PDB file of C-alpha atoms and ligand atoms in Angstrom:
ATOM      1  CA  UNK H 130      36.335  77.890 153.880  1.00 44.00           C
ATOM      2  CA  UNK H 131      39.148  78.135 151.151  1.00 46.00           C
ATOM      3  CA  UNK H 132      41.928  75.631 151.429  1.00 47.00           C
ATOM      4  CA  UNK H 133      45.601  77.500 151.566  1.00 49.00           C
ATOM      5  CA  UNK H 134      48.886  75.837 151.282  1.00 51.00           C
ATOM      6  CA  UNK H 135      49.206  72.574 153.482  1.00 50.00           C
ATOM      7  CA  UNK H 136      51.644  72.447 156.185  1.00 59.00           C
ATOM      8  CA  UNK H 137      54.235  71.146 153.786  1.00 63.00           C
ATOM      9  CA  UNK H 138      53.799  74.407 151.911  1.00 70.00           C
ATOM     10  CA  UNK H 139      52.685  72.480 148.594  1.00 85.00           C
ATOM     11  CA  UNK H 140      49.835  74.023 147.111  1.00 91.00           C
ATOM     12  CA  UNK H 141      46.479  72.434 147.225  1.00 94.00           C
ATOM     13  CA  UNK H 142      45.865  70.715 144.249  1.00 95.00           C
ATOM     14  CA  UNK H 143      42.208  70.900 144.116  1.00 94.00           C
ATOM     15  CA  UNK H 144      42.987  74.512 145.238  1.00 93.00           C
ATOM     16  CA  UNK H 145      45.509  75.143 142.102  1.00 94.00           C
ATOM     17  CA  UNK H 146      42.887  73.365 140.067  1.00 95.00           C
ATOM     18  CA  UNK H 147      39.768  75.416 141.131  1.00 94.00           C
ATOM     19  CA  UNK H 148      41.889  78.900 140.625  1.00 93.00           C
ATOM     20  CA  UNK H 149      42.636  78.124 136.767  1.00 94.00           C
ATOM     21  CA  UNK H 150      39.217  77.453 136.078  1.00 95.00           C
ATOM     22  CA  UNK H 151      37.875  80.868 137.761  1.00 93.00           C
ATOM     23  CA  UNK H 152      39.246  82.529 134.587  1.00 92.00           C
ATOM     24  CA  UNK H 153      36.983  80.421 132.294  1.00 95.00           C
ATOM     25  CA  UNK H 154      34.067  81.514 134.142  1.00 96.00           C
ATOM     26  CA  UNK H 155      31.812  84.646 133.486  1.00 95.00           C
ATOM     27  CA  UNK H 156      31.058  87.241 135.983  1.00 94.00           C
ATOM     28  CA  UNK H 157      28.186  85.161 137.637  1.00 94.00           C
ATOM     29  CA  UNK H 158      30.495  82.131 138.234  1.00 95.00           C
ATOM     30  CA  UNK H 159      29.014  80.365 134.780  1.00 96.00           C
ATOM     31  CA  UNK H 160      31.505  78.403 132.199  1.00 95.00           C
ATOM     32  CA  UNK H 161      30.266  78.384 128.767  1.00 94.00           C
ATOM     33  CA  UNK H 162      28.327  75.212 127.469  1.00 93.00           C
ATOM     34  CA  UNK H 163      30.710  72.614 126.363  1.00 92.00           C
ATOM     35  CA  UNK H 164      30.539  70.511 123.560  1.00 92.00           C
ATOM     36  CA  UNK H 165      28.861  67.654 125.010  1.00 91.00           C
ATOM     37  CA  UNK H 166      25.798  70.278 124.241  1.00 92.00           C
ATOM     38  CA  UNK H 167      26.054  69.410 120.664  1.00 91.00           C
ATOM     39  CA  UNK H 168      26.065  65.605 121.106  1.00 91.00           C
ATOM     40  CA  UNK H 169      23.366  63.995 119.365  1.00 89.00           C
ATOM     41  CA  UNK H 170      22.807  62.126 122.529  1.00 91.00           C
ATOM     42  CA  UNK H 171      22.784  65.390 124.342  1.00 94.00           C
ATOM     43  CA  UNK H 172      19.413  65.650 126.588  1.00 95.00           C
ATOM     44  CA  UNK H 173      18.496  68.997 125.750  1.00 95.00           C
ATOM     45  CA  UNK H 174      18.792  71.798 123.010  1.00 93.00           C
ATOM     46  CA  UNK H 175      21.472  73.857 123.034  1.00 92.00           C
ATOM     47  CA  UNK H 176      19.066  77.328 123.122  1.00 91.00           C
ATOM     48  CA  UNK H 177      18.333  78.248 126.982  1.00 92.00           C
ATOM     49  CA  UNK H 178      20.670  76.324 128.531  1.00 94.00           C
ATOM     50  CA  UNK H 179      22.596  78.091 131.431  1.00 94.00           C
ATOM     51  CA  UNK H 180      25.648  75.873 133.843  1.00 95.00           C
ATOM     52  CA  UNK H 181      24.991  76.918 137.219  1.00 96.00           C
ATOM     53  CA  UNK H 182      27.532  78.839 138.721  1.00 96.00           C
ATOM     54  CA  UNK H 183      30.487  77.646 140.216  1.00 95.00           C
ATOM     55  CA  UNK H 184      30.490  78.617 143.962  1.00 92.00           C
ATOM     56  CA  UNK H 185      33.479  78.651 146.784  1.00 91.00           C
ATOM     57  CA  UNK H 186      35.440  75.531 147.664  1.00 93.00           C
ATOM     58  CA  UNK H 187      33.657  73.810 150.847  1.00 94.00           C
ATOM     59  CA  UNK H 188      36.903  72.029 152.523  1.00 94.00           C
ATOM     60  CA  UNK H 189      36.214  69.911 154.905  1.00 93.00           C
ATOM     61  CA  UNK H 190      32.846  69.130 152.572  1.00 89.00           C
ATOM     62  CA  UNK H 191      29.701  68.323 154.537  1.00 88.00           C
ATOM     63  CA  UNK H 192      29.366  64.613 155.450  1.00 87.00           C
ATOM     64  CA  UNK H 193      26.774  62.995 153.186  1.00 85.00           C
ATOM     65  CA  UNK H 194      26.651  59.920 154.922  1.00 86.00           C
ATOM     66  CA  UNK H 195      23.478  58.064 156.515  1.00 88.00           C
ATOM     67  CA  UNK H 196      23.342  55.995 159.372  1.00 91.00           C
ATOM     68  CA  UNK H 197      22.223  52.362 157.968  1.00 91.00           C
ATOM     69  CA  UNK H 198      18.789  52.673 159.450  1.00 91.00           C
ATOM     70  CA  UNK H 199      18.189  56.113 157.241  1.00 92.00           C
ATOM     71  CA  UNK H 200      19.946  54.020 154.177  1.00 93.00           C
ATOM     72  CA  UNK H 201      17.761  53.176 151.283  1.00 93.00           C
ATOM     73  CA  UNK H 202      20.047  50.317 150.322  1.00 95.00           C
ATOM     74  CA  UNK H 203      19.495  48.524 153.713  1.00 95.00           C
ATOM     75  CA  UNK H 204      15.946  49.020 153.420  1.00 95.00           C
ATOM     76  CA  UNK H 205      16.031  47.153 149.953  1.00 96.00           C
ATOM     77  CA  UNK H 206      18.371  44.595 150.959  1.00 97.00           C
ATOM     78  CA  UNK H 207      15.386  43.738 153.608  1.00 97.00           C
ATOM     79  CA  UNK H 208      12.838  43.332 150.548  1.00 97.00           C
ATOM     80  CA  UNK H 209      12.838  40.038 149.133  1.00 97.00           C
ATOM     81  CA  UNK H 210      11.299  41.155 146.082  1.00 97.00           C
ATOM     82  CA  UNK H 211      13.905  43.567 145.090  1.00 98.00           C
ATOM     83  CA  UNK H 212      17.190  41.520 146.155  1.00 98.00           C
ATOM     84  CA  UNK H 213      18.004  39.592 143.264  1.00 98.00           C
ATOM     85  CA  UNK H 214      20.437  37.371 144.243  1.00 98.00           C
ATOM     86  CA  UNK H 215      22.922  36.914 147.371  1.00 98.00           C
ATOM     87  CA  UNK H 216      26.349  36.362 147.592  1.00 98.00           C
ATOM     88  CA  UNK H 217      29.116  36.194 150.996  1.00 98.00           C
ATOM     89  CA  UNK H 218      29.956  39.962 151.205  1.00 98.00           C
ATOM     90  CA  UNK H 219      27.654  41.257 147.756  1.00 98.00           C
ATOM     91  CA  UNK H 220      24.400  41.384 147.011  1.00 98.00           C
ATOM     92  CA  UNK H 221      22.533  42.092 144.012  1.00 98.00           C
ATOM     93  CA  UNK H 222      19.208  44.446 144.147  1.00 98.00           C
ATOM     94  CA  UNK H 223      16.910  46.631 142.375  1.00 98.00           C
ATOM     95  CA  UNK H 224      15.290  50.032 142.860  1.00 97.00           C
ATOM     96  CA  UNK H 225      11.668  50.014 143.609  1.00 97.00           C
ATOM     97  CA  UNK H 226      10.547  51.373 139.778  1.00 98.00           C
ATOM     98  CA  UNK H 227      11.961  52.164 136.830  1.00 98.00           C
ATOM     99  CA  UNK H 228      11.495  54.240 133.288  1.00 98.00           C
ATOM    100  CA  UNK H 229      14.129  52.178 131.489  1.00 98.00           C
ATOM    101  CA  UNK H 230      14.236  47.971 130.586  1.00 98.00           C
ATOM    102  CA  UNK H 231      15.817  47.004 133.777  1.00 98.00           C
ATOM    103  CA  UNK H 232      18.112  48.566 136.794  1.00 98.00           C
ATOM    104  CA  UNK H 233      20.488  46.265 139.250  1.00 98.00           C
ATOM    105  CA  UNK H 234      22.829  47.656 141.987  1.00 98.00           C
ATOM    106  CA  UNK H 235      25.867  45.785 143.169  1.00 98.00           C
ATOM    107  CA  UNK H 236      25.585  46.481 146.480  1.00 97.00           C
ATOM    108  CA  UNK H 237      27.398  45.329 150.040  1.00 97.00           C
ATOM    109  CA  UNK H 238      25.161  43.257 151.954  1.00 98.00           C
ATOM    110  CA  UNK H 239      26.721  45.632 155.551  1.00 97.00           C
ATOM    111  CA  UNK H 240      26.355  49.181 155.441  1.00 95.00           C
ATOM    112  CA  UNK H 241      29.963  49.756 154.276  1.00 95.00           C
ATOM    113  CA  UNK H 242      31.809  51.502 151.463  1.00 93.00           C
ATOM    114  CA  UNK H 243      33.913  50.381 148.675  1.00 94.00           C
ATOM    115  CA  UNK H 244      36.915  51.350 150.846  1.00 93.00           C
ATOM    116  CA  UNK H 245      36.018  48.837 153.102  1.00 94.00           C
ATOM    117  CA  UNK H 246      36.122  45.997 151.140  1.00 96.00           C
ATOM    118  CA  UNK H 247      39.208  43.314 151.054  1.00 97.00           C
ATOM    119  CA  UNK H 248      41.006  41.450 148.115  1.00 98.00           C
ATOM    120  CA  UNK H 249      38.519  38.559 148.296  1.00 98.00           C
ATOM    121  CA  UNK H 250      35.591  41.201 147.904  1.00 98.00           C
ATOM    122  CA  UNK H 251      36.730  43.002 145.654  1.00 98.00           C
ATOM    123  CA  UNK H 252      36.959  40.399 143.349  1.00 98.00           C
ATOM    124  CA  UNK H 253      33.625  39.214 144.001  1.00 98.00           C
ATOM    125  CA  UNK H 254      32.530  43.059 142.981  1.00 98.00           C
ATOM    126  CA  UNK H 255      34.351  42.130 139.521  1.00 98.00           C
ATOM    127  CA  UNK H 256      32.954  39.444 139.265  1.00 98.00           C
ATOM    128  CA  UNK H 257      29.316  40.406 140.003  1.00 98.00           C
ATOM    129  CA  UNK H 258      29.453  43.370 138.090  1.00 98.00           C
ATOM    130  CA  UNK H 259      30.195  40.911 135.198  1.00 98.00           C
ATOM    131  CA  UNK H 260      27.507  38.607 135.502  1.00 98.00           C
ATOM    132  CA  UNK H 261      24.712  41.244 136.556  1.00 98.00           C
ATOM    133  CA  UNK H 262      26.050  43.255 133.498  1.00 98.00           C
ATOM    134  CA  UNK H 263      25.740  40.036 131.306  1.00 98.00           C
ATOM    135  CA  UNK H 264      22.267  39.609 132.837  1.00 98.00           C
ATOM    136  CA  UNK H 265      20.664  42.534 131.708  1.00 98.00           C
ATOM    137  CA  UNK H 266      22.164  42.266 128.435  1.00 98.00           C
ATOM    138  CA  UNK H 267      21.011  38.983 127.715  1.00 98.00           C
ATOM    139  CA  UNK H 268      17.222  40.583 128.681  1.00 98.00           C
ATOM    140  CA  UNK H 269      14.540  40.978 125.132  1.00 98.00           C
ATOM    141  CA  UNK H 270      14.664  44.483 124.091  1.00 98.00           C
ATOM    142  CA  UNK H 271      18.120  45.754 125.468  1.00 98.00           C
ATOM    143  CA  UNK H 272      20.443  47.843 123.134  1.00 97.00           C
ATOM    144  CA  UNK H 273      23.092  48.270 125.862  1.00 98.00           C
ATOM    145  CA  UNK H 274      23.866  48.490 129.474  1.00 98.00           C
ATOM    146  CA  UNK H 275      25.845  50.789 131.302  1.00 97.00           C
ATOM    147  CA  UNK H 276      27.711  50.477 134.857  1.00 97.00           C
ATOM    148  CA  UNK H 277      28.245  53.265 137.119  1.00 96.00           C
ATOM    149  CA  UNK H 278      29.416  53.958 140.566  1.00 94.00           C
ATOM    150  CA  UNK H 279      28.202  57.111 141.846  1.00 87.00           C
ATOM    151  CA  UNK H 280      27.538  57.096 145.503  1.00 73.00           C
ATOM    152  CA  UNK H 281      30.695  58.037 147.462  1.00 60.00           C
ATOM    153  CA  UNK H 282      29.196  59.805 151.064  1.00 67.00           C
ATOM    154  CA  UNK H 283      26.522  58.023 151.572  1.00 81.00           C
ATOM    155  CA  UNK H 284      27.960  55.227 153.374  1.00 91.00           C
ATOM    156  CA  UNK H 285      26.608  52.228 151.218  1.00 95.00           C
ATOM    157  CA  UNK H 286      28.642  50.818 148.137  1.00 96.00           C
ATOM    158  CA  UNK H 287      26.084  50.828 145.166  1.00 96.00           C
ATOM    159  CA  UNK H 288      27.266  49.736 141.581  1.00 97.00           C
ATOM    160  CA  UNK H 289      24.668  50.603 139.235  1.00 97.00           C
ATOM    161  CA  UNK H 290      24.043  48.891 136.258  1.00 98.00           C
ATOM    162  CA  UNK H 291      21.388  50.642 133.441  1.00 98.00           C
ATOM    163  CA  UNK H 292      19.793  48.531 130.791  1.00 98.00           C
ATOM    164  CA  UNK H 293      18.659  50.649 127.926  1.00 98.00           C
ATOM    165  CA  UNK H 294      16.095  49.596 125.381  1.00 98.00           C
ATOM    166  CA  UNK H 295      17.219  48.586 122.231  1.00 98.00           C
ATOM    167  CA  UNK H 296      17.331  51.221 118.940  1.00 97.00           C
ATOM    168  CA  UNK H 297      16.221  53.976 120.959  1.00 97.00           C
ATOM    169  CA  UNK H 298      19.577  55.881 120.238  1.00 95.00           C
ATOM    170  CA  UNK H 299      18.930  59.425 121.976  1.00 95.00           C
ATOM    171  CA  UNK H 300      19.446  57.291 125.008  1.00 96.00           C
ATOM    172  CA  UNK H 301      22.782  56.028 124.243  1.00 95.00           C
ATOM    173  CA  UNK H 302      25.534  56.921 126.706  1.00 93.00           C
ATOM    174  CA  UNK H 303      26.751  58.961 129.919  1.00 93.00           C
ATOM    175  CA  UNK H 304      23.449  60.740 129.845  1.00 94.00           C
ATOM    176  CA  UNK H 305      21.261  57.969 130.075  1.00 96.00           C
ATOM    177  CA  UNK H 306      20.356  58.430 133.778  1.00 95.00           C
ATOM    178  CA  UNK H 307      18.949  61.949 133.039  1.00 96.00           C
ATOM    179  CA  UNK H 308      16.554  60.595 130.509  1.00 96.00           C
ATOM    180  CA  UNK H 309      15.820  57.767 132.935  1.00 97.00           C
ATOM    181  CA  UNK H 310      14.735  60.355 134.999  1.00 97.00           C
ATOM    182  CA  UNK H 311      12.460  62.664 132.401  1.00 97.00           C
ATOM    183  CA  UNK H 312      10.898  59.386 131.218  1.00 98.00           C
ATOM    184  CA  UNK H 313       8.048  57.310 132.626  1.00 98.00           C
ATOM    185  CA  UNK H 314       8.224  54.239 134.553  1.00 98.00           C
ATOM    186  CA  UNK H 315       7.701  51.208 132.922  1.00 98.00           C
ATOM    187  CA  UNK H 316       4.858  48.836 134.459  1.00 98.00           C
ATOM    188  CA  UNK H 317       5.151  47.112 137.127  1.00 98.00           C
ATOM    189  CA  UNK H 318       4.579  43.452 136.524  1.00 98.00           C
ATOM    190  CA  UNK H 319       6.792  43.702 133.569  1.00 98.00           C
ATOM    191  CA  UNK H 320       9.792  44.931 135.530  1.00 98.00           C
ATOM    192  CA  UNK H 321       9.120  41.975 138.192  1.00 98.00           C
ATOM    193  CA  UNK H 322       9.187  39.482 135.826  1.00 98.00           C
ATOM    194  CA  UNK H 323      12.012  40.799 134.314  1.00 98.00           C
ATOM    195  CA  UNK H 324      13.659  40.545 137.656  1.00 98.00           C
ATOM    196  CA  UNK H 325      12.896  36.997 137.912  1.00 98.00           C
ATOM    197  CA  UNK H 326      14.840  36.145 134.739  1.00 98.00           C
ATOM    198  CA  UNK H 327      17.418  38.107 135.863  1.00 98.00           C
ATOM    199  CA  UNK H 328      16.880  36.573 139.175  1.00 98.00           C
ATOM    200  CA  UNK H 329      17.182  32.704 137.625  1.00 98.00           C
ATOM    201  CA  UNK H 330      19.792  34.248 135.474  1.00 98.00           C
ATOM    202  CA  UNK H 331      22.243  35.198 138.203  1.00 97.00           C
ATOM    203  CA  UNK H 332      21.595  31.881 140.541  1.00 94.00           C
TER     204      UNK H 332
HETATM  205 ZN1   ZN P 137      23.131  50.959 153.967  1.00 69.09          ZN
END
């Protein structure tokens, strides 16, 4: 459904917004590469690449959120070996695998959202982000690490923190997750030792 005028007769803003960009798109809904294509960071070449289309507004969008037994962050939390440390309304974990030198989420220890939180949480989330991101940086090997907060339906407040390894500079910045992803993961017994340093690191 499109989104009209409210009640108050203001426009929509996201409505207003989505209207101006129609006429930057070409008859299949596409808008043309930007110039993050010609970043030397940029994933992929230039030649072949096609946006997808831009479809219709879906207002009220489509709930993305999971019930907290169908939440992978509650099933980690329950994993000794990937919660890396434990704090009163925080946690710190870590995904199963990874292709880069190390990955941590800042995560609630409930099934709740960053909405949820209060003042006292919040600045444990500061300060947790801070030491987690000082953790991986401190590991052998890391050039950089990057902190992200991506999840917003799925019920679960997940910081993410990427460690990438050092002087491999294709990797640097915002598009470091999609290499993560094209790349293989690294083996297994060195990310869980690595997790134990960050582990002793963060206790
Ligand atoms: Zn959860």
């Amino acid at each position: 459904m499109t989104a009209g005028p409210s009640r108050s007769g203001a426009a929509d803003p996201a409505d207003v917004w989505r209207g101006r960009v129609q006429d930057h798109l070409d008859a299949a809904g596409r808008p043309a590469l930007g110039g993050m294509a010609d970043w030397e960071v940029f994933p992929f070449e230039r030649d072949g690449l096609a946006p997808r289309p831009l479809g219709e507004r879906v207002v009220p969008e489509p709930s993305r959120a999971r019930s907290a037994d169908a939440c992978g962050t509650c099933k980690a939390l329950a994993r000794d070996d990937l919660v890396l440390h434990t704090g009163t309304r925080l946690a710190v974990i870590r995904p199963g695998g990874t292709s880069l030198m190390f990955v941590a989420n800042v995560v609630a220890r409930e099934h709740e959202r960053l909405e949820d939180l209060d003042e006292a949480a919040d600045e444990e989330l500061g300060r947790l982000v801070a030491r987690t991101y000082r953790a991986l940086r401190a590991l052998p090997g890391v050039g950089n690490v990057h902190v992200n907060k991506w999840e917003n339906g799925g019920g679960h407040l997940s910081v993410t923190l990427l460690a990438r390894p050092l002087g491999v500079l294709e990797l640097r910045g915002s598009n470091l997750p999609v290499w993560a992803d094209m790349l293989p993961n690294i083996p297994q017994d060195e990310y869980d030792e690595r997790a134990e340093t960050v582990r002793a690191t963060l206790s």
